[in-house]
Coordinates of C-alpha atoms in Angstrom, one line a residue:
M277 CA 34.4 55.6 50.0
K278 CA 31.3 55.7 47.8
Q279 CA 33.2 53.7 45.2
L280 CA 34.1 51.0 47.7
H281 CA 30.5 50.8 48.9
F282 CA 29.3 50.6 45.3
F283 CA 31.8 47.8 44.6
Y284 CA 30.6 45.7 47.6
L285 CA 27.0 46.3 46.6
L286 CA 27.7 45.1 43.0
L287 CA 29.6 42.0 44.3
L288 CA 26.6 41.1 46.6
C289 CA 24.1 41.5 43.8
S290 CA 26.1 39.3 41.4
S291 CA 26.4 36.5 44.0
C292 CA 22.6 36.7 44.5
T293 CA 22.1 36.3 40.8
L294 CA 24.5 33.3 40.8
F295 CA 22.5 31.6 43.6
E296 CA 19.2 32.4 41.9
S297 CA 20.3 30.6 38.7
E298 CA 21.4 27.5 40.7
K299 CA 18.0 26.9 42.3
E300 CA 16.1 23.7 41.6
P301 CA 13.2 24.1 39.1
A302 CA 9.8 24.8 40.8
A303 CA 7.4 21.9 41.0
G304 CA 5.6 21.3 37.7
Q305 CA 8.4 23.0 35.8
E306 CA 10.6 20.9 33.5
E307 CA 14.4 21.4 33.6
Q308 CA 15.7 22.2 30.2
V309 CA 18.5 20.0 29.0
Y310 CA 21.1 21.4 26.6
T311 CA 23.2 19.1 24.5
D312 CA 26.3 20.6 22.9
T313 CA 26.4 18.5 19.7
L314 CA 29.6 20.1 18.5
N315 CA 31.5 18.6 21.5
S316 CA 31.0 15.2 20.0
L317 CA 33.2 16.0 17.0
S318 CA 36.6 14.7 17.5
N319 CA 38.8 17.7 16.7
Q320 CA 38.9 21.4 15.9
S321 CA 38.9 20.8 12.1
D322 CA 35.8 18.6 12.3
R323 CA 34.1 21.4 14.2
L324 CA 34.9 23.8 11.5
L325 CA 33.6 21.4 8.9
A326 CA 30.3 20.8 10.8
D327 CA 27.1 21.3 8.8
T328 CA 25.4 24.1 10.7
N329 CA 21.9 23.0 9.4
K330 CA 22.5 19.5 10.8
V331 CA 23.7 20.8 14.1
L332 CA 20.7 23.2 14.4
K333 CA 18.2 20.5 13.5
L334 CA 19.8 18.2 16.1
R335 CA 19.5 20.8 18.8
T336 CA 15.8 21.1 18.1
Y337 CA 15.4 17.3 18.5
A338 CA 17.9 16.7 21.3
A339 CA 15.6 17.2 24.3
G340 CA 13.0 14.6 23.1
W341 CA 15.3 12.1 21.5
D342 CA 14.5 8.4 22.3
N343 CA 18.0 6.9 22.9
T344 CA 16.4 3.5 23.6
C345 CA 15.4 3.2 20.0
L346 CA 18.4 4.8 18.2
P347 CA 21.3 6.9 19.8
I348 CA 21.5 10.6 19.1
P349 CA 23.8 11.2 16.1
T350 CA 27.3 12.5 16.9
G351 CA 30.7 12.8 15.2
K352 CA 31.4 12.6 11.5
V353 CA 27.7 12.3 10.4
L354 CA 27.3 15.9 11.4
L355 CA 30.0 17.1 8.9
R356 CA 29.2 19.0 5.7
N357 CA 30.7 16.7 3.0
I358 CA 30.4 13.1 4.0
Q359 CA 32.1 10.5 1.8
G360 CA 29.9 7.4 1.6
D361 CA 26.5 6.6 3.1
A362 CA 25.6 8.6 6.3
G363 CA 23.2 5.8 7.3
Y364 CA 25.9 3.1 7.4
M365 CA 28.4 5.6 9.0
Y366 CA 25.9 6.2 11.7
L367 CA 25.3 2.5 12.4
T368 CA 29.0 1.5 12.5
A369 CA 29.7 4.4 14.9
N370 CA 26.8 3.4 17.3
F371 CA 26.3 -0.4 17.1
D372 CA 28.5 -3.5 17.1
S373 CA 28.1 -5.6 14.1
V374 CA 26.9 -9.2 14.6
T375 CA 27.9 -10.3 11.1
S376 CA 30.3 -9.1 8.4
K377 CA 29.0 -7.9 5.1
T378 CA 27.0 -10.8 3.5
S379 CA 26.6 -10.8 -0.3
L380 CA 23.1 -11.1 -1.7
E381 CA 24.1 -11.5 -5.3
K382 CA 22.7 -14.5 -7.2
E383 CA 25.8 -14.7 -9.3
R384 CA 29.2 -13.8 -7.7
S385 CA 30.8 -10.8 -9.3
A386 CA 34.5 -10.3 -9.9
G387 CA 34.8 -7.3 -7.5
A388 CA 33.1 -6.4 -4.3
P389 CA 29.4 -7.3 -4.2
C390 CA 26.9 -4.6 -5.2
I391 CA 24.1 -6.1 -3.2
W392 CA 24.9 -7.0 0.5
K393 CA 23.6 -6.8 4.0
Q394 CA 25.0 -6.6 7.5
K395 CA 23.4 -7.3 10.9
F396 CA 24.1 -5.1 13.9
R397 CA 23.1 -5.4 17.6
S398 CA 19.6 -4.4 18.7
G399 CA 18.2 -6.3 15.7
I400 CA 19.3 -3.7 13.1
I401 CA 19.9 -4.9 9.6
Y402 CA 21.4 -2.7 6.9
S403 CA 21.2 -3.6 3.3
I404 CA 22.3 -1.9 0.0
N405 CA 21.8 -2.5 -3.7
S406 CA 24.2 -0.3 -5.7
C407 CA 24.2 -2.4 -8.9
K408 CA 22.5 0.2 -11.1
A409 CA 24.8 2.9 -12.5
S410 CA 22.5 5.8 -11.6
G411 CA 22.4 5.4 -7.8
A412 CA 21.7 3.0 -4.9
N413 CA 18.9 1.7 -2.8
Y414 CA 19.3 1.3 1.0
K415 CA 17.3 -0.2 3.8
I416 CA 17.8 0.0 7.6
E417 CA 15.5 -2.3 9.6
T418 CA 15.2 -0.9 13.2
P419 CA 13.8 -1.9 16.5
C420 CA 11.8 1.4 16.7
T421 CA 8.1 1.1 17.4
D422 CA 7.6 4.9 17.2
K423 CA 8.7 6.6 14.0
K424 CA 9.4 9.9 15.7
T425 CA 13.1 9.0 16.3
L426 CA 13.5 7.9 12.7
I427 CA 12.0 11.2 11.4
A428 CA 14.5 13.1 13.6
L429 CA 17.4 10.9 12.4
V430 CA 16.5 11.5 8.7
D431 CA 16.0 15.2 9.3
V432 CA 19.4 15.5 10.9
I433 CA 21.9 13.1 9.1
F434 CA 20.3 13.2 5.6
Q435 CA 19.5 17.0 5.7
Q436 CA 18.5 18.0 2.1
T437 CA 17.7 21.6 1.4
L438 CA 15.5 20.6 -1.6
N439 CA 13.5 17.9 0.3
M440 CA 10.3 18.2 2.3
W441 CA 8.2 15.8 4.5
D442 CA 4.8 14.8 3.3
A443 CA 1.7 15.3 5.5
D444 CA 2.2 12.2 7.8
S445 CA 6.0 12.4 7.8
S446 CA 6.4 9.1 6.1
N447 CA 8.2 10.4 3.0
Y448 CA 11.0 13.0 2.8
K449 CA 11.4 13.7 -0.9
P450 CA 12.4 16.5 -3.3
I451 CA 9.9 19.3 -3.6
L452 CA 10.1 19.0 -7.4
E453 CA 9.7 15.4 -8.7
G454 CA 12.8 14.1 -10.5
P455 CA 16.4 13.2 -9.7
G456 CA 17.3 13.5 -6.0
N457 CA 17.4 11.6 -2.7
Y458 CA 14.2 9.9 -1.5
Y459 CA 13.5 8.7 2.0
S460 CA 10.6 6.6 3.3
I461 CA 9.7 5.3 6.8
Q462 CA 7.6 2.2 6.6
K463 CA 6.1 0.0 9.3
N464 CA 7.0 -3.7 8.8
T465 CA 5.1 -6.9 9.7
K466 CA 7.0 -7.1 13.1
G467 CA 5.4 -3.8 14.1
T468 CA 8.7 -1.8 13.9
Y469 CA 9.8 0.7 11.4
D470 CA 12.2 0.5 8.5
L471 CA 14.0 3.3 6.8
L472 CA 14.3 3.0 3.0
Y473 CA 16.1 5.5 0.9
T474 CA 17.3 6.0 -2.7
T475 CA 20.2 8.2 -3.8
D476 CA 20.8 9.3 -7.3
L477 CA 24.4 9.9 -8.5

């Protein structure tokens, strides 16, 4: 009989705890939002290949992310080994293109152009110059008037273990000067921010 009484008491306490956790947050308290970034990856193999550093960084930024400026990164840009430019991959996954790739070469080359740009919705313009053998220069013009979202985007999708932000979070560059990937957030004449980056091969 004591065991039955103990079972009912345990059942009653567990339901009390359940109701307690479902209560609305008290006035003045903010409800914490949790975003499971791994759910955005399309299949189980992608989840296994996810870059844990990127996912952890994204979880720290998720609650304060400004989706009106740029959407939160999901899918393939969170993987460990990305083939191609993560910036372009992010844009094509989140924005419809307004134009196709437009060559910026002064003289037409035999193959695909090494300098081109493409316009996307929301006023985003992506451009690349990969003519030099040692690497490429990229530029993403954004509608962002606050650079916080761009800082978060760089920190997540371009995660570099050997890079560090400078004092005002305008440059994300290798700790030791030399070859590497360099990122810069610059305000343009329209009052919005551009992301410029250089990769060395």
